[in-house]
Short mmCIF file of C-alpha atoms and ligand atoms in Angstrom, two decimals:
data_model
loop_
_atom_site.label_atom_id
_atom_site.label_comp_id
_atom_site.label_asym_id
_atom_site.label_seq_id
_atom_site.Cartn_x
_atom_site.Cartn_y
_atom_site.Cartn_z
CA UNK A 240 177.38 118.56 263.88
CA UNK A 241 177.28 119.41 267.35
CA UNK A 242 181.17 120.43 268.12
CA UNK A 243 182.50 123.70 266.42
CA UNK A 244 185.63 123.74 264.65
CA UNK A 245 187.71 125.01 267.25
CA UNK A 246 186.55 122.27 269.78
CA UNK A 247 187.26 119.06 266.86
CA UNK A 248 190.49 121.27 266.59
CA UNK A 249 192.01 121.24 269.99
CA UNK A 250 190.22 117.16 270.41
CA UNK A 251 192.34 116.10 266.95
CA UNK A 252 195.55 117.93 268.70
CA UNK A 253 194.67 116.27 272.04
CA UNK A 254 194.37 112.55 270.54
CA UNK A 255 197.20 112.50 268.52
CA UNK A 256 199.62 114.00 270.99
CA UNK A 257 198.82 110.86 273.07
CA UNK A 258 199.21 108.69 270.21
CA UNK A 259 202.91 110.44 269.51
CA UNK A 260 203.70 110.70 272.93
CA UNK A 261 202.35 106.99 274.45
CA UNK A 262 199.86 108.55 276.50
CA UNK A 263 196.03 107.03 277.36
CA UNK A 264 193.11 109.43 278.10
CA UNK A 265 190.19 109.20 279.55
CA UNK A 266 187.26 108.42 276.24
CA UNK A 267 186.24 111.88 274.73
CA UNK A 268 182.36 111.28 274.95
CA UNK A 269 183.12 111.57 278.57
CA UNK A 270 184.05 115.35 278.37
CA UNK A 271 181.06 115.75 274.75
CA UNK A 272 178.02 113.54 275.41
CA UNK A 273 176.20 114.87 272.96
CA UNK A 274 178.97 115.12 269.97
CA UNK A 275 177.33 113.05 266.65
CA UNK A 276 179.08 110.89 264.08
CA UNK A 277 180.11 113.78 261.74
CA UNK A 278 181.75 115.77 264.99
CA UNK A 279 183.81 111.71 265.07
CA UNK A 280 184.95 111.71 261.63
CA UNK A 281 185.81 115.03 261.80
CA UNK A 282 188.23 114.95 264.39
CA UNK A 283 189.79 112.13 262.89
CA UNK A 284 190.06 113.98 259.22
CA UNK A 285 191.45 116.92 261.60
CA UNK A 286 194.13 113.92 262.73
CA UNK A 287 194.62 113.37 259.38
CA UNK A 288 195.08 116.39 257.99
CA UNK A 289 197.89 117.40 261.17
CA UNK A 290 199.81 114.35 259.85
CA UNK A 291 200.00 115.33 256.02
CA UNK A 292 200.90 118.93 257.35
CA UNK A 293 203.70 117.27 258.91
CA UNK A 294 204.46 115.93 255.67
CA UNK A 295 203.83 111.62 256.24
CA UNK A 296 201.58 110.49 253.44
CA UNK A 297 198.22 108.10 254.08
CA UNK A 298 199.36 105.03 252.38
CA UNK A 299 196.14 103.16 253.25
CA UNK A 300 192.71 102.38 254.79
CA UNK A 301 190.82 100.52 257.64
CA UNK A 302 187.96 98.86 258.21
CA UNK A 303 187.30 98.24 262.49
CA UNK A 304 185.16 95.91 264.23
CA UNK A 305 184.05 94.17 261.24
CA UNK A 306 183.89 90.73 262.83
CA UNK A 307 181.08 89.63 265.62
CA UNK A 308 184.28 88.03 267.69
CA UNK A 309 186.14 91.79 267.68
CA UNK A 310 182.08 93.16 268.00
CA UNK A 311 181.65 91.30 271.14
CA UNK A 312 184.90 92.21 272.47
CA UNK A 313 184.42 95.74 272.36
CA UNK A 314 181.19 95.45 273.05
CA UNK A 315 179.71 97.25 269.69
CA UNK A 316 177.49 96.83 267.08
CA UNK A 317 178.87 98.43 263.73
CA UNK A 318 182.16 98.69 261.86
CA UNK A 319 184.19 101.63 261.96
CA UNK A 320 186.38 103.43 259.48
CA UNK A 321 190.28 104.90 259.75
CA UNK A 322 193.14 105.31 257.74
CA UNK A 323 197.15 104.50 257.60
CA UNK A 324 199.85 107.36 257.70
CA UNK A 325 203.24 106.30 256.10
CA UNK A 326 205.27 105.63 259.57
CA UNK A 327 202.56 102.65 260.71
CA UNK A 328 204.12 100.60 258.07
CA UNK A 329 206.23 97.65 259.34
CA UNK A 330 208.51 96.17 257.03
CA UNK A 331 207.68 92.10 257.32
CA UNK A 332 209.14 90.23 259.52
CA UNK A 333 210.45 94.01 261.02
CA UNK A 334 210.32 95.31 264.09
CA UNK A 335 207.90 97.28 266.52
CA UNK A 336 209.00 99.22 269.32
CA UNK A 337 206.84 98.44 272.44
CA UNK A 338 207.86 102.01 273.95
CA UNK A 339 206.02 103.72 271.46
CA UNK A 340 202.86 102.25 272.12
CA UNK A 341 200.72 102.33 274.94
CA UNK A 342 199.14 98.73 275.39
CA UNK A 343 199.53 97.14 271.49
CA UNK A 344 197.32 94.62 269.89
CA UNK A 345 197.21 92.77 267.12
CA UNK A 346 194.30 91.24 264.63
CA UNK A 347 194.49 88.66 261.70
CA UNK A 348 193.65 90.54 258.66
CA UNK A 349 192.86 90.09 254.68
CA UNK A 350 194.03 92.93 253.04
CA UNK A 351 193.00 93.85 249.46
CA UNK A 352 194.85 96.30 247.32
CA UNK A 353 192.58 97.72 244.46
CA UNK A 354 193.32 98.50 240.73
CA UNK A 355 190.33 100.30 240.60
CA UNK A 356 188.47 103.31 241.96
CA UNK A 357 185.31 102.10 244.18
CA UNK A 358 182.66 104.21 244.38
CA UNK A 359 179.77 103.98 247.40
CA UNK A 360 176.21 104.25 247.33
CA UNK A 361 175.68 100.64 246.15
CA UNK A 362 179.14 98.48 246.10
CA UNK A 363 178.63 95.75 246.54
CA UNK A 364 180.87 92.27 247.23
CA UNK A 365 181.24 91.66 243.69
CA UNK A 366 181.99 95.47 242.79
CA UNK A 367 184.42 95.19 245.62
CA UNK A 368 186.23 91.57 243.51
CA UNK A 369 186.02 93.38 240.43
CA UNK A 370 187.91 96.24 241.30
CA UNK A 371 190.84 94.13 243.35
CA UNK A 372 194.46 93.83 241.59
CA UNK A 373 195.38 91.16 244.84
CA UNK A 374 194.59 90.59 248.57
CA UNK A 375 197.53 89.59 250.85
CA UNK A 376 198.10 88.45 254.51
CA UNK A 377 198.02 91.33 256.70
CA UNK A 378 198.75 91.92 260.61
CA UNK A 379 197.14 95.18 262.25
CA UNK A 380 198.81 96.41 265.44
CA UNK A 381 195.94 98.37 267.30
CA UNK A 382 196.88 100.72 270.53
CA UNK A 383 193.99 103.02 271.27
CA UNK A 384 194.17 106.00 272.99
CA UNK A 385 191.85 105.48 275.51
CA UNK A 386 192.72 104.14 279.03
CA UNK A 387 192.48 100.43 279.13
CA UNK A 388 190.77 100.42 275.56
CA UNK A 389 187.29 101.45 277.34
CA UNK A 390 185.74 103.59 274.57
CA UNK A 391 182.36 103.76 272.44
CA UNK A 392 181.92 103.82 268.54
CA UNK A 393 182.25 107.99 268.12
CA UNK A 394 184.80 108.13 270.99
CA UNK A 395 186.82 104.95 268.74
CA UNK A 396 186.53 107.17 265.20
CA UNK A 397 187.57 110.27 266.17
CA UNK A 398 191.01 108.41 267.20
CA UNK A 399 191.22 106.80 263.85
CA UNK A 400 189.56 103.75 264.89
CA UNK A 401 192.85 102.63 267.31
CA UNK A 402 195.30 102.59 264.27
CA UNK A 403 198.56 102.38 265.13
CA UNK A 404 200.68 100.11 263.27
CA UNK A 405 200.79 97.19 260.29
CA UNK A 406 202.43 94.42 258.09
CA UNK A 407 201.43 92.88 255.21
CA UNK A 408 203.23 90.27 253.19
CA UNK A 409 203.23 86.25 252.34
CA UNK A 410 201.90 86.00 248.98
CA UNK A 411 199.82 88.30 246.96
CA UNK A 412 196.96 86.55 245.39
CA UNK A 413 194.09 87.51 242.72
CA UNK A 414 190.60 87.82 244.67
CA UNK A 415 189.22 85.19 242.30
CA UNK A 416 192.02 82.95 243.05
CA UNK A 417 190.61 81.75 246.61
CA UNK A 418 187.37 81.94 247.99
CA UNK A 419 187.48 84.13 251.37
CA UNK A 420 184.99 83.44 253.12
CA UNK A 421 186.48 79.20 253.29
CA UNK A 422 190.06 80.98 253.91
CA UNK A 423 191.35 79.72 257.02
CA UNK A 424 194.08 81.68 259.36
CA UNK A 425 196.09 80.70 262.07
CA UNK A 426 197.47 83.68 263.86
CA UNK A 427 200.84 82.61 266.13
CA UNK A 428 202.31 84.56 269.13
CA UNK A 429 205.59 83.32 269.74
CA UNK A 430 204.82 80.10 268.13
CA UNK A 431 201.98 78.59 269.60
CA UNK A 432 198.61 79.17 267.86
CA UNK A 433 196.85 81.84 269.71
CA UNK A 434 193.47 82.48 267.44
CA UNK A 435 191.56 80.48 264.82
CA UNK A 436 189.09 81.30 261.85
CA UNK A 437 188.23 81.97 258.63
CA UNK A 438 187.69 85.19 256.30
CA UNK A 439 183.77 84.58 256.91
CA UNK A 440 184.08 85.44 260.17
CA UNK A 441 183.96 89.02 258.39
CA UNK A 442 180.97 90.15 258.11
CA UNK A 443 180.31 86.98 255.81
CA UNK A 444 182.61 87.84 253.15
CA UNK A 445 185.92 90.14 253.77
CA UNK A 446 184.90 92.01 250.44
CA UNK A 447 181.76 93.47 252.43
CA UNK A 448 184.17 95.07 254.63
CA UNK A 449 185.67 97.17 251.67
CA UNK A 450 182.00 97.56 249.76
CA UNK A 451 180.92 99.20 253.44
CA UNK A 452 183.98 101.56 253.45
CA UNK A 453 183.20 102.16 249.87
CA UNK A 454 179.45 103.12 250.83
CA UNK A 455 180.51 105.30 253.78
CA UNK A 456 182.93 107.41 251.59
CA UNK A 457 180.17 108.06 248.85
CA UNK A 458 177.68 109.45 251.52
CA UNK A 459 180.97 111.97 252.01
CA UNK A 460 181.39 112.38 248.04
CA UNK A 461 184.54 110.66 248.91
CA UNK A 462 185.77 106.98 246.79
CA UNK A 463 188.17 104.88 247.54
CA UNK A 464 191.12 105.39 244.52
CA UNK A 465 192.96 102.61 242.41
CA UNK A 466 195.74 101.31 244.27
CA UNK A 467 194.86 101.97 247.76
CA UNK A 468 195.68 99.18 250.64
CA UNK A 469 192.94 98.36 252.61
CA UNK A 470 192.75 96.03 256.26
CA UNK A 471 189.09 94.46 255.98
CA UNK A 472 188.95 93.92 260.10
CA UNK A 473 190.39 91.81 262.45
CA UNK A 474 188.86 87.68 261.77
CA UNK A 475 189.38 87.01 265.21
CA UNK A 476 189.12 89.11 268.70
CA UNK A 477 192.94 90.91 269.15
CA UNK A 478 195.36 89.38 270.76
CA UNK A 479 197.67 91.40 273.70
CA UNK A 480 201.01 91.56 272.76
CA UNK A 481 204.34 93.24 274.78
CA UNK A 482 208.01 93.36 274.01
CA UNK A 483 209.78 90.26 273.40
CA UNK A 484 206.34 89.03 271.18
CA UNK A 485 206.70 87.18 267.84
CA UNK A 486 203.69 87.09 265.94
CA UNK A 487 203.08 84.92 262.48
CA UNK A 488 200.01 84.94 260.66
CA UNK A 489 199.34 82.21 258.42
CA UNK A 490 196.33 82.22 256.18
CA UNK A 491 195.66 79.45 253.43
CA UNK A 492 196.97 79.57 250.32
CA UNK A 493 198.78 83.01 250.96
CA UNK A 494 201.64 82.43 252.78
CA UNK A 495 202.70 83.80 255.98
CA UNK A 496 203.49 87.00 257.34
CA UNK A 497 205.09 88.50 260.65
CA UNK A 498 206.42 90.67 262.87
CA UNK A 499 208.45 91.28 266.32
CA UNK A 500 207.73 93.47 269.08
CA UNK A 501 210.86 94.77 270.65
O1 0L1 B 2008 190.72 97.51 263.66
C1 0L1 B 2008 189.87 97.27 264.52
O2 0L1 B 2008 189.02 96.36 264.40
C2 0L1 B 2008 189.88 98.07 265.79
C3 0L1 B 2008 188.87 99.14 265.74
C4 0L1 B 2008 188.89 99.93 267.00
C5 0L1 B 2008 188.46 99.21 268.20
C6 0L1 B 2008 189.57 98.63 269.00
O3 0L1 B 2008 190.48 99.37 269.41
O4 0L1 B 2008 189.53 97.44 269.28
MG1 MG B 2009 191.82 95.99 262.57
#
């Protein structure tokens, strides 16, 4: 690590007071050139751990730029990791106020929801289907902190990866019910289609998403527990969204699930 504690300190309090009070910032790497990977996660475990001081509970996980489409739009190369604290969670079909949110965007999403513990090095897509009670429809609503969402990959984890807010709903399936990777979604803003594809478009298979998560916690002695939500990555590059926005996702053979920003 290249930061000391009281520096990944004052960045976690710095990041998340934008993110509770609306407010972009300039990327951190601007002010830390040199900080590494670990110095990222850290402040966002230092993000974390502020919020469960607070008393909200993490009621789920993320995995970011997990699809070439969301790759090329931000201009990366590798997926990133976050979590979900317990006031993210929109209730479907709910709403989400604009004015807390700095310049909201939203991805088509698989989510799974695991019966099992998953343990890294070595999951693997099938470890990943083995361990899944159900996957569902799932809408991420990403806002990063950084001014006009110009960031790079450790800038981008150390403010939990641009999480911000989600719904999931439609039907709940078994992972062997459909095959993702054929799973086709339609994702609607105020009823006209506004993004095509198919679970494929992640990283081949959505389940890779969750074996990679998997395989990053390990190398941290960490696992993913039974019963944990996950969002596998946005399908499809995000889609700008302000108040006044209805968005539906549809994906086959799951239903539908939505939201409204107000
Ligand atoms: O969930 C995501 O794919 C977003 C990861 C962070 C990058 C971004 O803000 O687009
Ligand atoms: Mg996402």
């Amino acid at each position: 690590m290249k930061l000391d504690a009281a520096t990944i300190a004052a960045l976690a309090q710095h990041l998340e007071t934008c993110e509770l009070e609306a407010r972009d910032t300039p990327k951190i790497t601007d002010e830390y050139p040199h900080m590494d990977w670990d110095d990222a996660y850290a402040i966002q475990n230092e993000i974390r751990r502020r919020k469960l001081e607070r008393g909200h509970r993490i009621i789920g996980l993320k995995a970011g730029l997990t699809s070439h489409a969301k790759m090329k739009q931000m201009g990366v190369t590798t997926p990133v990791f976050g979590f979900m604290a317990d006031n993210f969670a929109v209730p479907e079909g709910g709403e989400c106020r604009v004015s807390e949110l700095i310049h909201p965007k939203v991805e088509p999403e698989i989510a799974f929801v695991t019966k099992r513990a998953l343990k890294g090095p070595g999951c693997h897509i099938g470890a990943v289907l083995a361990a899944t009670d159900f996957v569902l429809p799932g809408i991420e609503v990403i806002d990063s902190r950084y001014r006009d969402f110009k960031f790079d990959l450790k800038s981008v984890v150390a403010d939990n990866t641009s999480a911000s807010r989600f719904v999931v709903g439609g039907r709940a399936v078994s992972a062997g019910e459909l095959d993702l990777r054929t799973t086709g979604i339609v994702l609607e803003k105020n009823g006209e289609p506004v993004a095509f594809g198919a679970g494929a478009a992640v990283l081949g298979h959505p389940a890779a998403a969750i074996a990679m998560l998997a395989n990053h916690l390990g190398a941290r002695g960490e696992e993913i527990p039974a019963g944990t939500l996950i969002l596998s990555g946005g399908i499809t590059e995000a889609v700008a969204v302000k108040a006044g926005d209805s968005v539906t996702l549809k994906v086959q053979g799951m239903g539908s699930v939505g939201l409204r920003f107000v």
